[in-house]
mmCIF file of C-alpha atoms in Angstrom:
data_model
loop_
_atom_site.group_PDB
_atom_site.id
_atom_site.type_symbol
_atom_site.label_atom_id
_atom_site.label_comp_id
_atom_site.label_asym_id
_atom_site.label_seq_id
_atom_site.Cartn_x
_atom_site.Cartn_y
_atom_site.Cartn_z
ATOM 1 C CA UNK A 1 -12.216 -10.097 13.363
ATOM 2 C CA UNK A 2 -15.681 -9.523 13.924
ATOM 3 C CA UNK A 3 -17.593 -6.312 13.515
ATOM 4 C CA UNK A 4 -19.862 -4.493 16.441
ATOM 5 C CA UNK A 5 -22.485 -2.402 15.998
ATOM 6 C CA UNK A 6 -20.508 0.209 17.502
ATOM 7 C CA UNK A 7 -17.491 -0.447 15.589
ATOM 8 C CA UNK A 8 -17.502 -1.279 12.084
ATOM 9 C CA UNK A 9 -14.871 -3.849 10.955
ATOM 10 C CA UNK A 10 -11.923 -1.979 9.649
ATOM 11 C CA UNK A 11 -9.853 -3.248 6.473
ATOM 12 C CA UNK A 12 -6.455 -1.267 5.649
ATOM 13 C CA UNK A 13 -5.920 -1.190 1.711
ATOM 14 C CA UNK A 14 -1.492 -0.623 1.891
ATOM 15 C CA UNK A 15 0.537 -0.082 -1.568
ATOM 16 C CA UNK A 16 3.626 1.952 -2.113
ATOM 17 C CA UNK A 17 2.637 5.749 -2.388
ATOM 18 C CA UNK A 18 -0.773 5.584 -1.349
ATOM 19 C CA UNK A 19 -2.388 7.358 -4.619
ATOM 20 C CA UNK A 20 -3.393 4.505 -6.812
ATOM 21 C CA UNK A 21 -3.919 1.261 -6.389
ATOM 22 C CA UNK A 22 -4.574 0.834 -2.041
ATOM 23 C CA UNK A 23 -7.131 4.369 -2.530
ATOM 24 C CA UNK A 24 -8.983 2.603 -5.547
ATOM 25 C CA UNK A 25 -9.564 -0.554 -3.303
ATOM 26 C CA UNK A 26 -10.526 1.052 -0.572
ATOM 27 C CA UNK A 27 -12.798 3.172 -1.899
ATOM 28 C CA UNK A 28 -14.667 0.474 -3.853
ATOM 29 C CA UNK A 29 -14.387 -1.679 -0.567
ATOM 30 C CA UNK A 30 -16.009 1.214 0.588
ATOM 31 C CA UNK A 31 -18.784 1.282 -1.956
ATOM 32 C CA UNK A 32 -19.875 -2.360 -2.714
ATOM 33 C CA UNK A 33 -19.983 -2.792 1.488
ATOM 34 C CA UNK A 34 -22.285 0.079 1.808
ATOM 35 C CA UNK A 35 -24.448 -1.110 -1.464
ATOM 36 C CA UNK A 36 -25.119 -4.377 0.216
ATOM 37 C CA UNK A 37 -25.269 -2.950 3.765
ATOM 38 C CA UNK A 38 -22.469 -4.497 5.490
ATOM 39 C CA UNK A 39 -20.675 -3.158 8.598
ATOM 40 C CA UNK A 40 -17.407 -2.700 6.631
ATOM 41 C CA UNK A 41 -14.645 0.363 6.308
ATOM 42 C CA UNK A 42 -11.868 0.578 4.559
ATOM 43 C CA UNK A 43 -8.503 3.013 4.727
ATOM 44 C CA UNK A 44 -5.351 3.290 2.396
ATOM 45 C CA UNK A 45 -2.025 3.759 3.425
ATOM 46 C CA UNK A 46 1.254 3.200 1.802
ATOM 47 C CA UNK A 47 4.591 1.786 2.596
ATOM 48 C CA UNK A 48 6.500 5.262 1.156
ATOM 49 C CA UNK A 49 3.366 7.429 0.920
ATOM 50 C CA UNK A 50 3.804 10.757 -0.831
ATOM 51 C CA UNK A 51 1.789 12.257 2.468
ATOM 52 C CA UNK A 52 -0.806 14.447 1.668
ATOM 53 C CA UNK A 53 -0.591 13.782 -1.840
ATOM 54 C CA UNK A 54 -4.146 13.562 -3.499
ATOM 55 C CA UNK A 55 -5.428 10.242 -5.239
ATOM 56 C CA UNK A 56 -3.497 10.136 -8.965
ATOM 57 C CA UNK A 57 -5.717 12.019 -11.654
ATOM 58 C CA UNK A 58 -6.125 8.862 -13.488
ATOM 59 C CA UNK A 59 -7.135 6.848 -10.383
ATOM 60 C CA UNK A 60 -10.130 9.087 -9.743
ATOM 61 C CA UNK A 61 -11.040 9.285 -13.726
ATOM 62 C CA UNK A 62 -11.396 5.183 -13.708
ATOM 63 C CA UNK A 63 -13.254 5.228 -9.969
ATOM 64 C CA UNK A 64 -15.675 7.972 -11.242
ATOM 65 C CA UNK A 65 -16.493 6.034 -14.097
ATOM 66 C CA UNK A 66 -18.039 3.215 -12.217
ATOM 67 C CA UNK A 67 -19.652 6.391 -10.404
ATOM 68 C CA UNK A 68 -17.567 6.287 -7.549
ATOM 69 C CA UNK A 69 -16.300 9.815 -5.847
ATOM 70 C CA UNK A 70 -12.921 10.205 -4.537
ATOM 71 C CA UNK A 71 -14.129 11.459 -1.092
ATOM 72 C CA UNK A 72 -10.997 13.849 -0.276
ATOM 73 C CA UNK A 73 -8.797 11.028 -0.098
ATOM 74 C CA UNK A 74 -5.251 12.241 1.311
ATOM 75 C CA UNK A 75 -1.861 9.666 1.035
ATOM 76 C CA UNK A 76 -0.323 8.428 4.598
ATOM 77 C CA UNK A 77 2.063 6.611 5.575
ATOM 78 C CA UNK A 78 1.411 3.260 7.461
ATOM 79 C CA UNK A 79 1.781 3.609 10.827
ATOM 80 C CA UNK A 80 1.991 1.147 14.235
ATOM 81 C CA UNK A 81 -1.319 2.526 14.854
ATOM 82 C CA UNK A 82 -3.571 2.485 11.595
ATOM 83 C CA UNK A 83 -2.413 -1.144 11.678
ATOM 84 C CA UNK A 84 -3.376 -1.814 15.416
ATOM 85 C CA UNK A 85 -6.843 0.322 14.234
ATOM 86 C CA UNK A 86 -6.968 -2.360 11.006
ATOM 87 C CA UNK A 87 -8.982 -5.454 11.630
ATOM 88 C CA UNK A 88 -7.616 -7.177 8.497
ATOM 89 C CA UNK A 89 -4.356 -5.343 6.420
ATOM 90 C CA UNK A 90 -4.576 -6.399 2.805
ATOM 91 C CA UNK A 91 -1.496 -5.354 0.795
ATOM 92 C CA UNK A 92 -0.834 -5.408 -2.504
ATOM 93 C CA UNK A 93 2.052 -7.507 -2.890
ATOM 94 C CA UNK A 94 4.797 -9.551 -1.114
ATOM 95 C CA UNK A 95 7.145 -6.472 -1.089
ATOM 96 C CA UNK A 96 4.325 -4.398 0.904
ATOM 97 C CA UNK A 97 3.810 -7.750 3.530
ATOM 98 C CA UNK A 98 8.275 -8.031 3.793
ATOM 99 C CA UNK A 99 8.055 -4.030 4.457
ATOM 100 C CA UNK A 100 5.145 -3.948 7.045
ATOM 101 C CA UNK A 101 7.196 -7.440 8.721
ATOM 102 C CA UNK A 102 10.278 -5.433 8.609
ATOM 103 C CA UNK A 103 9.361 -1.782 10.160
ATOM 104 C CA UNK A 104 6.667 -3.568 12.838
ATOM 105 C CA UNK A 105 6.736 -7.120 13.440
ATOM 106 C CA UNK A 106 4.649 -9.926 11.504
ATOM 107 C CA UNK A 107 0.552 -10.347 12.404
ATOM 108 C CA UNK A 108 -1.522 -12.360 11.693
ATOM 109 C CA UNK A 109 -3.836 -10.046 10.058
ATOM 110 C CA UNK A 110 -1.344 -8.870 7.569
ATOM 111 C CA UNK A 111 -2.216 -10.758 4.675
ATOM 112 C CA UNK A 112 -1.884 -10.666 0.415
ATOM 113 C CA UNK A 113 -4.502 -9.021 -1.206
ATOM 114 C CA UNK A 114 -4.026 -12.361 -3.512
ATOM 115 C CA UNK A 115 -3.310 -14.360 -0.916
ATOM 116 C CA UNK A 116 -6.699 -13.460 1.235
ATOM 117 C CA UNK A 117 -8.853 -15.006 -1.608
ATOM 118 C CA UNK A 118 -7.115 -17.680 -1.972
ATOM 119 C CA UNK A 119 -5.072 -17.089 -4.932
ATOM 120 C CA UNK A 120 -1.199 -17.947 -5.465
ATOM 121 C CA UNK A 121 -0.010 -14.466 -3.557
ATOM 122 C CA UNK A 122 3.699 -14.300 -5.444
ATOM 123 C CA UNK A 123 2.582 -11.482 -7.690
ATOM 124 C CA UNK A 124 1.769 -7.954 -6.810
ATOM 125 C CA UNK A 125 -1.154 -6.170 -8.191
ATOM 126 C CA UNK A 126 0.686 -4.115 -10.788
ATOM 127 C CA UNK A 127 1.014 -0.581 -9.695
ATOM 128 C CA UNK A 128 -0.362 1.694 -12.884
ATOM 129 C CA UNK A 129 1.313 4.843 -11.308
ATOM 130 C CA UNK A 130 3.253 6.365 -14.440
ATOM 131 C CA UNK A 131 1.249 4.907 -17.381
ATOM 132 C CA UNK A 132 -1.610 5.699 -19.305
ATOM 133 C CA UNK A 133 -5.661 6.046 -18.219
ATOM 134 C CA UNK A 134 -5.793 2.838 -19.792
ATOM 135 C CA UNK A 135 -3.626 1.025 -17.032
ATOM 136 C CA UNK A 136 -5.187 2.578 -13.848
ATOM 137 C CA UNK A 137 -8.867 1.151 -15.621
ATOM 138 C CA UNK A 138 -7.077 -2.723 -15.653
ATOM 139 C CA UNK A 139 -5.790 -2.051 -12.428
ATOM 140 C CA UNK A 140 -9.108 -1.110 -10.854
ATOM 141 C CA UNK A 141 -10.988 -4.139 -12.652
ATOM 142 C CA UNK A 142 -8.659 -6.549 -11.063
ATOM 143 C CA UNK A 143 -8.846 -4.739 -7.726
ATOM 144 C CA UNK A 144 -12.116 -4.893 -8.230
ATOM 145 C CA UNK A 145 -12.526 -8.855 -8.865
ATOM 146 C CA UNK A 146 -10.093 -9.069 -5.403
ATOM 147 C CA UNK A 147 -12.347 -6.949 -3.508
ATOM 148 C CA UNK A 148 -15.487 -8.491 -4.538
ATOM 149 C CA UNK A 149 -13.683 -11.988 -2.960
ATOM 150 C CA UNK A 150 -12.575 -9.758 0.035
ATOM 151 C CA UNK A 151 -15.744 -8.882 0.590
ATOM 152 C CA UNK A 152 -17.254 -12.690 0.278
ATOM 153 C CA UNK A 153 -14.983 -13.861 2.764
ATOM 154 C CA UNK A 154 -15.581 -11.453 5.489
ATOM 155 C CA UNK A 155 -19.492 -12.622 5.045
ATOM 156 C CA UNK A 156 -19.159 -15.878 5.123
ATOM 157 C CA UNK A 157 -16.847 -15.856 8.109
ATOM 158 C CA UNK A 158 -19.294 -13.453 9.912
ATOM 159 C CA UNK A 159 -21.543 -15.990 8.734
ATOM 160 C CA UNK A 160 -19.930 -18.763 10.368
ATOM 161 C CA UNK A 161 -19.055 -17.272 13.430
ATOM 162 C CA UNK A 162 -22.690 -16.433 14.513
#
């Protein structure tokens, strides 16, 4: 999984539409790896993405509050070759991991968002689509917490691999 020069590493954020919660990750992946200089990118996809569909209102109201701009961001739907593109796939529940197993095959890189940092992966990261400001702000602390451990991991396994 390691990055080049050439090439940053590239993480693929999946959920179901694409216009919440994988969006929100990936654009604070985005963020906190280019705050602390790291050669990381992140995309979203989903697993029945309203395509073309811009990032939910409230998704970009909680980002921008932490001062983070939705950069254009567009839905898609997962495809055989964003995930050959991904270097790591994080989705957001088991659902998203049986759906990704079921329409292409199971990798290796396909893992839990949960599951990644070590956490119990059972659970998905509740989806806020549908309910109030309020939600999509919980749901973007928590993917926050995960991505900060995302992040961790990839250093110290670049870390250990030099």
């Amino acid at each position: 999984m390691g990055a080049t020069k050439e090439r940053p590493k590239t993480v693929l954020f999946v959920c179901t539409a694409n216009i919440c919660r994988s969006p929100m990750a990936a654009a604070l992946f985005n963020a906190l790896a280019e705050e602390r200089s790291l050669p990381h990118r992140a995309e979203s996809a989903g697993v029945a993405a309203l395509e073309g569909a811009g990032m939910a209102p409230y998704a970009r109201e909680a980002l921008a509050e932490l001062g983070i701009r939705d950069e254009g961001h567009r839905a898609q739907q997962v495809s055989r070759e964003l995930l050959e593109r991904a270097d790591l796939v994080l989705v957001m529940g088991p659902r998203h991991l049986r759906e990704i197993e079921r329409s292409f095959g199971s990798s290796r890189k396909v893992y839990t968002l949960r599951g990644f940092v070590g956490e119990a992966d059972g659970e998905e990261i509740p989806d806020p689509y549908g309910f109030t400001a309020h939600a999509y702000r919980a749901s973007l602390r928590q993917l926050l917490e995960y991505v900060e451990g995302v992040l961790e991991r990839l250093r110290e396994e670049e870390s250990s691999s030099q």
